[in-house]
mmCIF file of C-alpha atoms in Angstrom:
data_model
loop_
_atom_site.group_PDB
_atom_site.id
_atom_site.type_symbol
_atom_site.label_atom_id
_atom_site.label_comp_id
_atom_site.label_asym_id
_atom_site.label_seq_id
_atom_site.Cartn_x
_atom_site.Cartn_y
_atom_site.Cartn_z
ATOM 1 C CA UNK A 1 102.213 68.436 -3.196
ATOM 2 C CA UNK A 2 101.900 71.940 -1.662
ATOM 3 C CA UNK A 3 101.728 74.299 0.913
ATOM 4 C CA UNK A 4 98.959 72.142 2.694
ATOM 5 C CA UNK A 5 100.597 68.803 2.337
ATOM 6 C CA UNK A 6 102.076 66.925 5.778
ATOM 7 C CA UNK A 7 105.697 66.895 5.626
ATOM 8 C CA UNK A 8 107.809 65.326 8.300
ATOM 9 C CA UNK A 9 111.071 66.372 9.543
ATOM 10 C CA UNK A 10 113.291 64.684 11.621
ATOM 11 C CA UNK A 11 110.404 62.917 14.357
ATOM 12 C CA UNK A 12 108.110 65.864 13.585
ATOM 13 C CA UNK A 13 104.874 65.131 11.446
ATOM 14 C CA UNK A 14 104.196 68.509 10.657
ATOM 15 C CA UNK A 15 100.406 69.218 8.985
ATOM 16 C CA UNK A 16 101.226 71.731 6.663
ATOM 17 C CA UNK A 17 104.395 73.354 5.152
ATOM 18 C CA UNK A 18 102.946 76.940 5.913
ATOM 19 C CA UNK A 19 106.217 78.177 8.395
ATOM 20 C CA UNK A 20 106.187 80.658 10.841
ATOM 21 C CA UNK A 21 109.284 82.786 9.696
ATOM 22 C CA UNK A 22 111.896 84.298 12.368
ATOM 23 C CA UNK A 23 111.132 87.835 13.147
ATOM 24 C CA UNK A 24 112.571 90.394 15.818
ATOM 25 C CA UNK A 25 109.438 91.967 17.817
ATOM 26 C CA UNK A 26 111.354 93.461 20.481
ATOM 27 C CA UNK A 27 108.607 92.480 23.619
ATOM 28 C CA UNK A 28 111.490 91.168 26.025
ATOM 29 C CA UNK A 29 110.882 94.088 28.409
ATOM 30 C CA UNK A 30 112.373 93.112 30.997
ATOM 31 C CA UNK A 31 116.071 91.849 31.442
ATOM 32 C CA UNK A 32 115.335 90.066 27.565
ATOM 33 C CA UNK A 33 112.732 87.268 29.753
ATOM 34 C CA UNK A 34 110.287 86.057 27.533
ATOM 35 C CA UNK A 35 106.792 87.216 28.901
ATOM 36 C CA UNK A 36 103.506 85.832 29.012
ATOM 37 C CA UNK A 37 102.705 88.507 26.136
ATOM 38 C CA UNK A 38 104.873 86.457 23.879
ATOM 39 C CA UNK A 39 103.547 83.258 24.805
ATOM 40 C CA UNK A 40 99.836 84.426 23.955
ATOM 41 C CA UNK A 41 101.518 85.596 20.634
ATOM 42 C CA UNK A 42 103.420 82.512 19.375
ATOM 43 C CA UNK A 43 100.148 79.934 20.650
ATOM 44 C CA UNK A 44 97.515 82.443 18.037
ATOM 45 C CA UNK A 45 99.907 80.920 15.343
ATOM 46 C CA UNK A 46 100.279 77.302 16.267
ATOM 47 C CA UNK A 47 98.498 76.284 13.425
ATOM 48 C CA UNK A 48 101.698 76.958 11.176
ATOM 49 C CA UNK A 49 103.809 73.762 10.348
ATOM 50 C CA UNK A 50 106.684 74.898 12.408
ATOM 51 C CA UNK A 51 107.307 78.237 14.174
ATOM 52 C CA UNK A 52 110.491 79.257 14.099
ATOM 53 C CA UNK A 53 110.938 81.900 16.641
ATOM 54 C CA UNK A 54 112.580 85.642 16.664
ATOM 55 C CA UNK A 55 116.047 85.435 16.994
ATOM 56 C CA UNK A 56 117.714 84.470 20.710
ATOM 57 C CA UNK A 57 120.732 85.867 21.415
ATOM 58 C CA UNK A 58 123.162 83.236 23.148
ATOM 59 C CA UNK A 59 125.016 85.731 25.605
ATOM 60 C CA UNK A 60 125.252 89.340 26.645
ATOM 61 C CA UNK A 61 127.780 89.956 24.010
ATOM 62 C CA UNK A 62 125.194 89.152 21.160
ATOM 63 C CA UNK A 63 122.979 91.651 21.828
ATOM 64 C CA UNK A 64 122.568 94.614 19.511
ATOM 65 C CA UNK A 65 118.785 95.590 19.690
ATOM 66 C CA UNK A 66 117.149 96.429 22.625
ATOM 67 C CA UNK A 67 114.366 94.226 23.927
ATOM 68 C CA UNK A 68 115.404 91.297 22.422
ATOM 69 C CA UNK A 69 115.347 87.480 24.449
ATOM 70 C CA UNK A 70 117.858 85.465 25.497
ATOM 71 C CA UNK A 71 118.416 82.371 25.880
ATOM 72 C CA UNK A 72 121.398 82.240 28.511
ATOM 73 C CA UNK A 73 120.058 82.990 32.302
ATOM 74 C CA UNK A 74 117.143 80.587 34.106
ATOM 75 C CA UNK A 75 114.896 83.391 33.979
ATOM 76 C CA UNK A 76 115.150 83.508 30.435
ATOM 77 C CA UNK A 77 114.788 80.024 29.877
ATOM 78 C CA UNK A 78 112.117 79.635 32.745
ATOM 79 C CA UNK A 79 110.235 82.377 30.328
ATOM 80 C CA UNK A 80 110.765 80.317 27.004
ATOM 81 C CA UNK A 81 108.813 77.427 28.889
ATOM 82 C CA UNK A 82 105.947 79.101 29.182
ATOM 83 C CA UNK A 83 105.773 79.752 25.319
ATOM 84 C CA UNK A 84 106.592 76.277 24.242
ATOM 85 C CA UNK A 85 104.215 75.299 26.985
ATOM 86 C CA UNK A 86 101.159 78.255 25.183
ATOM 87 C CA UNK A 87 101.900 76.388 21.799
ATOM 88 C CA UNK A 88 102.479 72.955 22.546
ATOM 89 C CA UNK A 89 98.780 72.980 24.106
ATOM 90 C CA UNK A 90 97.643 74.271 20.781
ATOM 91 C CA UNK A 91 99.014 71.134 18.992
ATOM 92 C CA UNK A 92 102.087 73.459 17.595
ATOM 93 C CA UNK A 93 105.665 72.480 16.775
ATOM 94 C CA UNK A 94 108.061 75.103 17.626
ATOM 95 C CA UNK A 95 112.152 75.948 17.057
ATOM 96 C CA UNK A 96 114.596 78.638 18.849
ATOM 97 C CA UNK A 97 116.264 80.922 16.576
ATOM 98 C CA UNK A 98 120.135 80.738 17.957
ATOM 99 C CA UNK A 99 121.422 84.195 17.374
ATOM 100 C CA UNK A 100 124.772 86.369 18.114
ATOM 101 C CA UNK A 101 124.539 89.841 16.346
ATOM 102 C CA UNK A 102 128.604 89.952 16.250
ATOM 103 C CA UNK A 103 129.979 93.387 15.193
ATOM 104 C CA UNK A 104 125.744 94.778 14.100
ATOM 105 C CA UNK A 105 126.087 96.435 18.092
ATOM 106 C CA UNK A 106 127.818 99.251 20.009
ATOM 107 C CA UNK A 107 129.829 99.637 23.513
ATOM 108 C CA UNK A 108 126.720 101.005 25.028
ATOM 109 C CA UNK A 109 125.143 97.088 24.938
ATOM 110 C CA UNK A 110 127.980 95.943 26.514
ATOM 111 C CA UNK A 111 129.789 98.154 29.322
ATOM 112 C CA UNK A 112 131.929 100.595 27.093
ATOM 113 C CA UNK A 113 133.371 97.362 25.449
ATOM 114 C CA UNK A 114 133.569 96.782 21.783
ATOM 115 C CA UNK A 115 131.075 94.251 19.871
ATOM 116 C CA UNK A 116 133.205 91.964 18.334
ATOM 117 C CA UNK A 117 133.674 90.015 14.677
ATOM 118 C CA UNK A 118 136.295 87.577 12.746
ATOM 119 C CA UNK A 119 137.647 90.814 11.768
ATOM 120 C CA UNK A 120 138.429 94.962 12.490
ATOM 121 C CA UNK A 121 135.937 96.283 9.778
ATOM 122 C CA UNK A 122 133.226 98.884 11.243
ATOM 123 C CA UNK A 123 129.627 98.198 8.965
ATOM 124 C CA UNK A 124 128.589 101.527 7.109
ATOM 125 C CA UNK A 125 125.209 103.087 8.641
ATOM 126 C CA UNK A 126 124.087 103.627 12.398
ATOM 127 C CA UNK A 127 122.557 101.579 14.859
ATOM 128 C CA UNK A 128 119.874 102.100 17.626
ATOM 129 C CA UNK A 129 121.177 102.015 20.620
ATOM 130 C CA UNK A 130 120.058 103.336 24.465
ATOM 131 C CA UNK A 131 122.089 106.376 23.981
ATOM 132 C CA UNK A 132 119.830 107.105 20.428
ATOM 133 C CA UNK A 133 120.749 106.658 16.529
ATOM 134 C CA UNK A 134 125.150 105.606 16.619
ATOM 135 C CA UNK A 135 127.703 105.128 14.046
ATOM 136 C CA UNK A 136 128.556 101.778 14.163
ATOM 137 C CA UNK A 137 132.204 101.010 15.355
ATOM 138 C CA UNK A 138 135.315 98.999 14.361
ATOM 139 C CA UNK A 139 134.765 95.921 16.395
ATOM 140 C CA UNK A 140 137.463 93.682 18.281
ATOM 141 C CA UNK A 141 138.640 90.952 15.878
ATOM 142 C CA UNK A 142 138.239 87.280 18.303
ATOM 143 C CA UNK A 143 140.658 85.335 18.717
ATOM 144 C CA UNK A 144 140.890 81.590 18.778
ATOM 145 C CA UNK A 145 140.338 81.092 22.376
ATOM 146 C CA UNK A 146 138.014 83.331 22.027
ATOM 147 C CA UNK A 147 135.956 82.401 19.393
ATOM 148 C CA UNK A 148 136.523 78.364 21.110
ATOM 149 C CA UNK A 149 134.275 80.462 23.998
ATOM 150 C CA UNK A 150 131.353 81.529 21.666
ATOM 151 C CA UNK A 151 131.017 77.950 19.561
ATOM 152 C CA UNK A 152 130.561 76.974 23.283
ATOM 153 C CA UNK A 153 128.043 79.704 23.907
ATOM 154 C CA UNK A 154 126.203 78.398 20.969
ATOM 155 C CA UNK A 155 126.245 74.880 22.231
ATOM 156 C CA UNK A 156 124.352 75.909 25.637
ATOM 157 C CA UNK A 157 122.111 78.204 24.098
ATOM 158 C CA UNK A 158 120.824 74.799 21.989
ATOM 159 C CA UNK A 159 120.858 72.841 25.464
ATOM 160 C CA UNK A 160 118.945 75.822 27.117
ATOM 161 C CA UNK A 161 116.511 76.065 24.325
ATOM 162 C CA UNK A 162 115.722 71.852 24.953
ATOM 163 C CA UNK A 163 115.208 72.541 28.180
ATOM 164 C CA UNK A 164 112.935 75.202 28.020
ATOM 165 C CA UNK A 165 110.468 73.259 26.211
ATOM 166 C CA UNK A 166 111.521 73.688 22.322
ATOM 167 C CA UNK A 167 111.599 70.916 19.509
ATOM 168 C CA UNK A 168 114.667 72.061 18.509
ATOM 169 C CA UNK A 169 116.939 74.800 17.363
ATOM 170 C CA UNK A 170 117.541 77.087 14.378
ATOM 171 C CA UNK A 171 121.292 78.206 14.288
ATOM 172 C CA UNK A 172 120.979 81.951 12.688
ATOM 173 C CA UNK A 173 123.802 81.876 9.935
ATOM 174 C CA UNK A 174 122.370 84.601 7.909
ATOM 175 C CA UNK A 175 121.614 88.220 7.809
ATOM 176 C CA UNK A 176 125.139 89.978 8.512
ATOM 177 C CA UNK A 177 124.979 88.660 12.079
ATOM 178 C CA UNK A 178 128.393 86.825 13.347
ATOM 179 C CA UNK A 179 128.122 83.708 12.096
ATOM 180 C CA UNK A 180 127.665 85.480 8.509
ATOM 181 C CA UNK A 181 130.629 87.428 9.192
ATOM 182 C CA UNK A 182 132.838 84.416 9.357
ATOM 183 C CA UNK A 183 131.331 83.379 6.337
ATOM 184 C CA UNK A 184 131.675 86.002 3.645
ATOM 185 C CA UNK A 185 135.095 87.605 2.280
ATOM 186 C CA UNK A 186 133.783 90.785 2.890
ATOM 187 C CA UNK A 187 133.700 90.733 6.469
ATOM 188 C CA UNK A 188 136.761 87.618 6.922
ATOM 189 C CA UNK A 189 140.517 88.864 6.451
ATOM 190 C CA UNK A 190 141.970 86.859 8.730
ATOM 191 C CA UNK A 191 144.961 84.731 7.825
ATOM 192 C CA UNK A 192 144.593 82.157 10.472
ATOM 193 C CA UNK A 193 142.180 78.878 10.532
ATOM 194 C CA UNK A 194 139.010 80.709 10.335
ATOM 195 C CA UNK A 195 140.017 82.839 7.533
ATOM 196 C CA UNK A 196 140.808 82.690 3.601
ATOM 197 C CA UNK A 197 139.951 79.478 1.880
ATOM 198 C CA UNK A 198 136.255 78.465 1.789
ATOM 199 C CA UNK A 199 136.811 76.036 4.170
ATOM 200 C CA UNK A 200 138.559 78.169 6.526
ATOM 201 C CA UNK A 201 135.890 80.535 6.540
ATOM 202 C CA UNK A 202 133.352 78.142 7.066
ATOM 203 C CA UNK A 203 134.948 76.239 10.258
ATOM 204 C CA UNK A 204 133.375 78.581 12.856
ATOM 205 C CA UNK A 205 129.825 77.239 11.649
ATOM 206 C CA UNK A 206 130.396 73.493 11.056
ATOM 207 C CA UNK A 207 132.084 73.815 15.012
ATOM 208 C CA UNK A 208 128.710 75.235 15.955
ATOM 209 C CA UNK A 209 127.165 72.772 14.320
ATOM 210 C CA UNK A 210 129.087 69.946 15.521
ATOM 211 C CA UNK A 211 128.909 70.597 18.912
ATOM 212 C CA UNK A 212 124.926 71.616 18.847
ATOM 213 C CA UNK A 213 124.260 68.366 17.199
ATOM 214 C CA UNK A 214 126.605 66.420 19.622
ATOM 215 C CA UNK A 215 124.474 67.983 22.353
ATOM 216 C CA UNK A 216 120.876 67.940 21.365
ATOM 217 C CA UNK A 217 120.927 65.940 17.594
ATOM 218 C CA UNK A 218 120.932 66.437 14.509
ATOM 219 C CA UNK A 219 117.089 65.877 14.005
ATOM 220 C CA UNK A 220 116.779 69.050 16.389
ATOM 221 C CA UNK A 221 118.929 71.538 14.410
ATOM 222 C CA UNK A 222 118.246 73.490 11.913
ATOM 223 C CA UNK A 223 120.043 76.534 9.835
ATOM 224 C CA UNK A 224 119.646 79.725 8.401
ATOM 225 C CA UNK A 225 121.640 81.311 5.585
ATOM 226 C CA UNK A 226 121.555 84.106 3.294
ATOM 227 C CA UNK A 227 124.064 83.536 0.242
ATOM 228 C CA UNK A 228 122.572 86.806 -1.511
ATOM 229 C CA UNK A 229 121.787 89.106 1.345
ATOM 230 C CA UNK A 230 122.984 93.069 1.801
ATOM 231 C CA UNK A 231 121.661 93.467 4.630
ATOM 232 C CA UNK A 232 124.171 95.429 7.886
ATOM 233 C CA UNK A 233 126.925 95.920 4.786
ATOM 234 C CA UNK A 234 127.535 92.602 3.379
ATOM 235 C CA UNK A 235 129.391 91.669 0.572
ATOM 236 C CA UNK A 236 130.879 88.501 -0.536
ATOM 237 C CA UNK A 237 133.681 88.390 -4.064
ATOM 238 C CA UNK A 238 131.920 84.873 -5.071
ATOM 239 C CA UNK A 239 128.981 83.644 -2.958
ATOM 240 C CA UNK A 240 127.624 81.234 -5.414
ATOM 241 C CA UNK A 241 130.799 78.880 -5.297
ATOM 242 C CA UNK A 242 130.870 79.355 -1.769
ATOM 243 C CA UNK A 243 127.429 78.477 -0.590
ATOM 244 C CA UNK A 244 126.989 75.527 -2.820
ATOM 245 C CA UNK A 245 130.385 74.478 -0.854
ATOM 246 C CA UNK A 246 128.651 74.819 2.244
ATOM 247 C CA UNK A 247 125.617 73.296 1.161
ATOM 248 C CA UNK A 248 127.166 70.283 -0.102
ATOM 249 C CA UNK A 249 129.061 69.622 3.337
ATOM 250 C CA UNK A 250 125.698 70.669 5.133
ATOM 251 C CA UNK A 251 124.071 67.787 3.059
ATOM 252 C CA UNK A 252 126.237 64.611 4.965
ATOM 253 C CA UNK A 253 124.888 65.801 8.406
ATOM 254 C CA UNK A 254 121.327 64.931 8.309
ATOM 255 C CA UNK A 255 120.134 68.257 9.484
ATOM 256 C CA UNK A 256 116.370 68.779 10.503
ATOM 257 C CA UNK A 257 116.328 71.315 7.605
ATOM 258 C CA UNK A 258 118.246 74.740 5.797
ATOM 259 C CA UNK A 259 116.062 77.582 5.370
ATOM 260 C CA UNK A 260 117.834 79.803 2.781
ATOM 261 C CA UNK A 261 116.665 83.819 2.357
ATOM 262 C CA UNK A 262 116.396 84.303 -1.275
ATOM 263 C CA UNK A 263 117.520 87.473 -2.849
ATOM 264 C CA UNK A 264 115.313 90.044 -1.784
ATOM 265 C CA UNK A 265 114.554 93.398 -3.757
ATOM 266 C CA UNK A 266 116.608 95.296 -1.120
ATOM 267 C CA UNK A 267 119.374 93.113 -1.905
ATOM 268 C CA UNK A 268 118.808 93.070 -5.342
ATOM 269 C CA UNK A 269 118.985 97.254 -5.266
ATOM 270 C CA UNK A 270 121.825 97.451 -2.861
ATOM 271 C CA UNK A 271 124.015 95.424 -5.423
ATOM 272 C CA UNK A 272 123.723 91.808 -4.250
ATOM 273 C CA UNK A 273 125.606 88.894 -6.085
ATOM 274 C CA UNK A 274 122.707 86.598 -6.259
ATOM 275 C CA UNK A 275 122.492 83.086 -5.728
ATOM 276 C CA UNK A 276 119.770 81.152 -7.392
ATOM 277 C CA UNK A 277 117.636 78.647 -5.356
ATOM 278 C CA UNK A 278 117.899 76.222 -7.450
ATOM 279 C CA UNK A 279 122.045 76.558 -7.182
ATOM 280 C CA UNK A 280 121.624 75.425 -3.530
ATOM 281 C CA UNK A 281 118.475 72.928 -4.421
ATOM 282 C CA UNK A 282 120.928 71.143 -6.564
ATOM 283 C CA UNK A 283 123.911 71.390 -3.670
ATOM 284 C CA UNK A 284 121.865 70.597 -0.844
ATOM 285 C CA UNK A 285 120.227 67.162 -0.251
ATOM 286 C CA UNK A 286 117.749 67.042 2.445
ATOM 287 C CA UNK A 287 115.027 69.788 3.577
ATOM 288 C CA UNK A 288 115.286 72.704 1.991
ATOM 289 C CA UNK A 289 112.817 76.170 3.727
ATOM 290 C CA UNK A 290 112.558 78.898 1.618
ATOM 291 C CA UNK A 291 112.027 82.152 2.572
ATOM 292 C CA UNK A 292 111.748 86.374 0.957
ATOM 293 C CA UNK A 293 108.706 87.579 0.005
ATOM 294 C CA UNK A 294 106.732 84.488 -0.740
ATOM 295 C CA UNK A 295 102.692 84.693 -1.924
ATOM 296 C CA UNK A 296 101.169 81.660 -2.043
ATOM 297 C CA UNK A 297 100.941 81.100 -5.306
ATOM 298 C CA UNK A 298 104.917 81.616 -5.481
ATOM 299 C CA UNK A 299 104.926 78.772 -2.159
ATOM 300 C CA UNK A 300 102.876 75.964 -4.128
ATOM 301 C CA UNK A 301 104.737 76.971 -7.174
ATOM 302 C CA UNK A 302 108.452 76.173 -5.567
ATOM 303 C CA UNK A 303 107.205 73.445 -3.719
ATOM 304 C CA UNK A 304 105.281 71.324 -7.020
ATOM 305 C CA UNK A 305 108.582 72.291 -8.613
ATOM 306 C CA UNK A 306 110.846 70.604 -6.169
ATOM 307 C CA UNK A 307 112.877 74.008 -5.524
ATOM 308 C CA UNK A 308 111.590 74.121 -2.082
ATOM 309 C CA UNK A 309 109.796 71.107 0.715
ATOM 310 C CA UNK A 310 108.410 74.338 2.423
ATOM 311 C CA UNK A 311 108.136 77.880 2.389
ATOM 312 C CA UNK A 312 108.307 80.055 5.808
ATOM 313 C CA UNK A 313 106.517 83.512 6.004
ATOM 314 C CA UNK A 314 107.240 86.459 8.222
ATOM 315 C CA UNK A 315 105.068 89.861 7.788
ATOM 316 C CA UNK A 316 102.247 87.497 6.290
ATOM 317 C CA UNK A 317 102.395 85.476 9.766
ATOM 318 C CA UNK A 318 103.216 88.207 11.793
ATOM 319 C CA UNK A 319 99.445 90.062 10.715
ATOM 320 C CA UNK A 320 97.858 87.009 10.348
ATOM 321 C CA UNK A 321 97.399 84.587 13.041
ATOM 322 C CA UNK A 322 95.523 81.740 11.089
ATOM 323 C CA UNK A 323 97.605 82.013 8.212
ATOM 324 C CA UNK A 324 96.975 78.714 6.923
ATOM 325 C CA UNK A 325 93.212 78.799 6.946
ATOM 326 C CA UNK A 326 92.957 82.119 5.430
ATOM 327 C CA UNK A 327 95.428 80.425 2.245
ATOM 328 C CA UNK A 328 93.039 77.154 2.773
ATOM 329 C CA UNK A 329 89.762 79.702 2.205
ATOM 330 C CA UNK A 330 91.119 82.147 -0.010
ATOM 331 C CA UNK A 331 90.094 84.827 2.263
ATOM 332 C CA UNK A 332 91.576 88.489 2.515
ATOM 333 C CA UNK A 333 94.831 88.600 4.336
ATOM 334 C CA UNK A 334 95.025 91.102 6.937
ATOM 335 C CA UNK A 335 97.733 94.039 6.311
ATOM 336 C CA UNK A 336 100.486 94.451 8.508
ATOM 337 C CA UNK A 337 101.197 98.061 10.017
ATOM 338 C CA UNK A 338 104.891 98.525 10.073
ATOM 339 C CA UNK A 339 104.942 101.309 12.828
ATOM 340 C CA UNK A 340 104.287 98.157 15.635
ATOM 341 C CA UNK A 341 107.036 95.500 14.317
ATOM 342 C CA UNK A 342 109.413 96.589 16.847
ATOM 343 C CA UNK A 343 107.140 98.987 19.743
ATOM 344 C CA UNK A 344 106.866 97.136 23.446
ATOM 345 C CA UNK A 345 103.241 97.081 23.784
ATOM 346 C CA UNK A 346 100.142 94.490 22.420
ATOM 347 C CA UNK A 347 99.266 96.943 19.807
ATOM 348 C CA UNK A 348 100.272 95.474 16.438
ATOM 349 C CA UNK A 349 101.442 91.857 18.282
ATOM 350 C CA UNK A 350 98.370 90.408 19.688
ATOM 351 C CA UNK A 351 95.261 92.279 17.817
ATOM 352 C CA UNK A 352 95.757 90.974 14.298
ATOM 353 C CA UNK A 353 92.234 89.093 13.389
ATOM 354 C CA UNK A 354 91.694 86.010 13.141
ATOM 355 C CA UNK A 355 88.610 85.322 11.075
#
């Protein structure tokens, strides 16, 4: 096996296991709607085994980037259709990236009120934000009937994301963003349910979970974590005990797949605690999408080894449109130009070649 062998997850018989990683593009213009722009975007890489899209924030309180979709008014969803729609026609598979950015925002998303977290602890570093470049600020800690509110949120963002056209969802568990919060000691001090032991700290994900999979199916939902990242001032006292926990309860629920973030060199420089991939290919039983700085040769490699079923690429995917066939002909890649990843207009989004 590798990166060009059919692998099927769930009801999906995908043609390759070349993934279309999630990346933030910032092209929601207008009220976070999907436009037409973004449909042409995601249907030039349709070829990939599964697209995973940019991250979809679930409410108004999980914004913390400007431009970003959503997944939680009509005209949002009504402008998700038309990119399943634009890749469906070009024989793609495609998942929504559920996402809630947690305390990684600032009072000027969100009316003068504070973002919020499990817990009071500002993140070091600024933030963009319409008002420029802002410290980030001590966020409001939720409480249980609050964060009851935001599994909820979750849950209708997955039901939103079905009816917009998607094969399923991706909950985003990874990256600093809330659900990460919950999940490392770093970020968790409460003393209450969702706080403390490792299964404390865990329960706000397997309730998202629960109540996705209760909605839309198991087969439909997917995860993303990041046991070694850094990234928006994380830290964790013992991450490798704790995500092979997690993986090993992830493993009874049949999910469609986990798509772990291995320790990148930013991480690695910033002073993560790494976790091995082959700690969590031991813990975790089904599926398993890597992702962080894969080349092909390092994709076939983890797949013929068994450390990975498939390997999901962002910048590579994001400046090549027929990734696959370019890794099929062992043709020049294309180089992406950093100054577009997060501008507004087609420039950098829609002009990569395709050979």
């Amino acid at each position: 096996m590798d990166l060009f062998s059919p692998i099927k997850i769930a009801d999906y018989h995908l043609g390759n296991r070349i993934f279309m990683a999630p990346m933030t593009r910032c092209r929601s213009i207008q009220n976070n709607i999907p436009n037409e722009m973004m449909a042409r975007y995601y249907a030039q890489r349709a070829s990939a085994g599964l697209i995973i899209t940019e991250a979809t924030q679930i409410s108004t309180k999980g914004i913390g980037y400007p431009n970003t979709p959503g997944i939680h008014t009509p005209e949002q969803v009504e402008g998700w259709r038309k990119v399943t729609q634009a890749v469906h026609e070009k024989g793609g598979t495609i998942f929504l990236q559920l996402w809630h950015v947690g305390r990684i925002s600032h009072p000027s998303y969100h009316n003068g009120e504070l973002p919020f977290a499990p817990s009071a602890i500002k993140p070091a570093g600024n933030i963009y934000t319409p008002l420029g470049m802002k410290e980030f600020v001590t966020p409001h800690p939720l409480s249980t009937e609050e964060i009851a509110i935001v599994v909820e949120q979750y849950v209708q963002g997955a039901k939103n994301a079905i009816e917009a056209g998607f094969d399923g969802v991706e909950i985003h568990g990874a990256n600093g963003y809330l659900i990460d919060q919950f999940l490392r000691d770093g970020t968790n001090t409460r003393d209450d349910a969702y706080g403390g032991s490792l299964e404390n700290r865990g329960r706000f994900l397997f309730e998202i979970i629960e109540g996705i999979t209760s909605a839309i199916g198991s087969e439909k939902t997917g995860l993303r974590l990041s046991p070694s990242g850094t990234f928006n001032d994380m830290k964790d006292s013992d991450p490798s005990n704790h995500f092979t926990y997690i993986c090993e309860k992830l493993s009874a629920l049949n999910l469609a797949y986990l798509h772990i973030i291995d320790a990148l060199e930013g991480d690695i420089r910033h002073g993560a605690n790494v976790v091995e991939l082959s700690v969590l290919r031991k813990a975790y039983k089904g599926v398993l999408i890597a992702n962080g700085g894969y080349t092909q040769e390092r994709g076939n490699a983890a797949i013929q080894s068994g450390l990975a079923d498939a390997v999901a690429f962002g910048a590579l995917f994001l400046a090549n449109p027929d990734l696959p066939k370019r890794f099929a002909d062992n043709t020049p890649l294309n180089t992406p130009n950093p100054d577009t990843f997060y501008t507004q207009g087609e420039e950098g989004y829609l002009d990569y070649p395709a050979l």
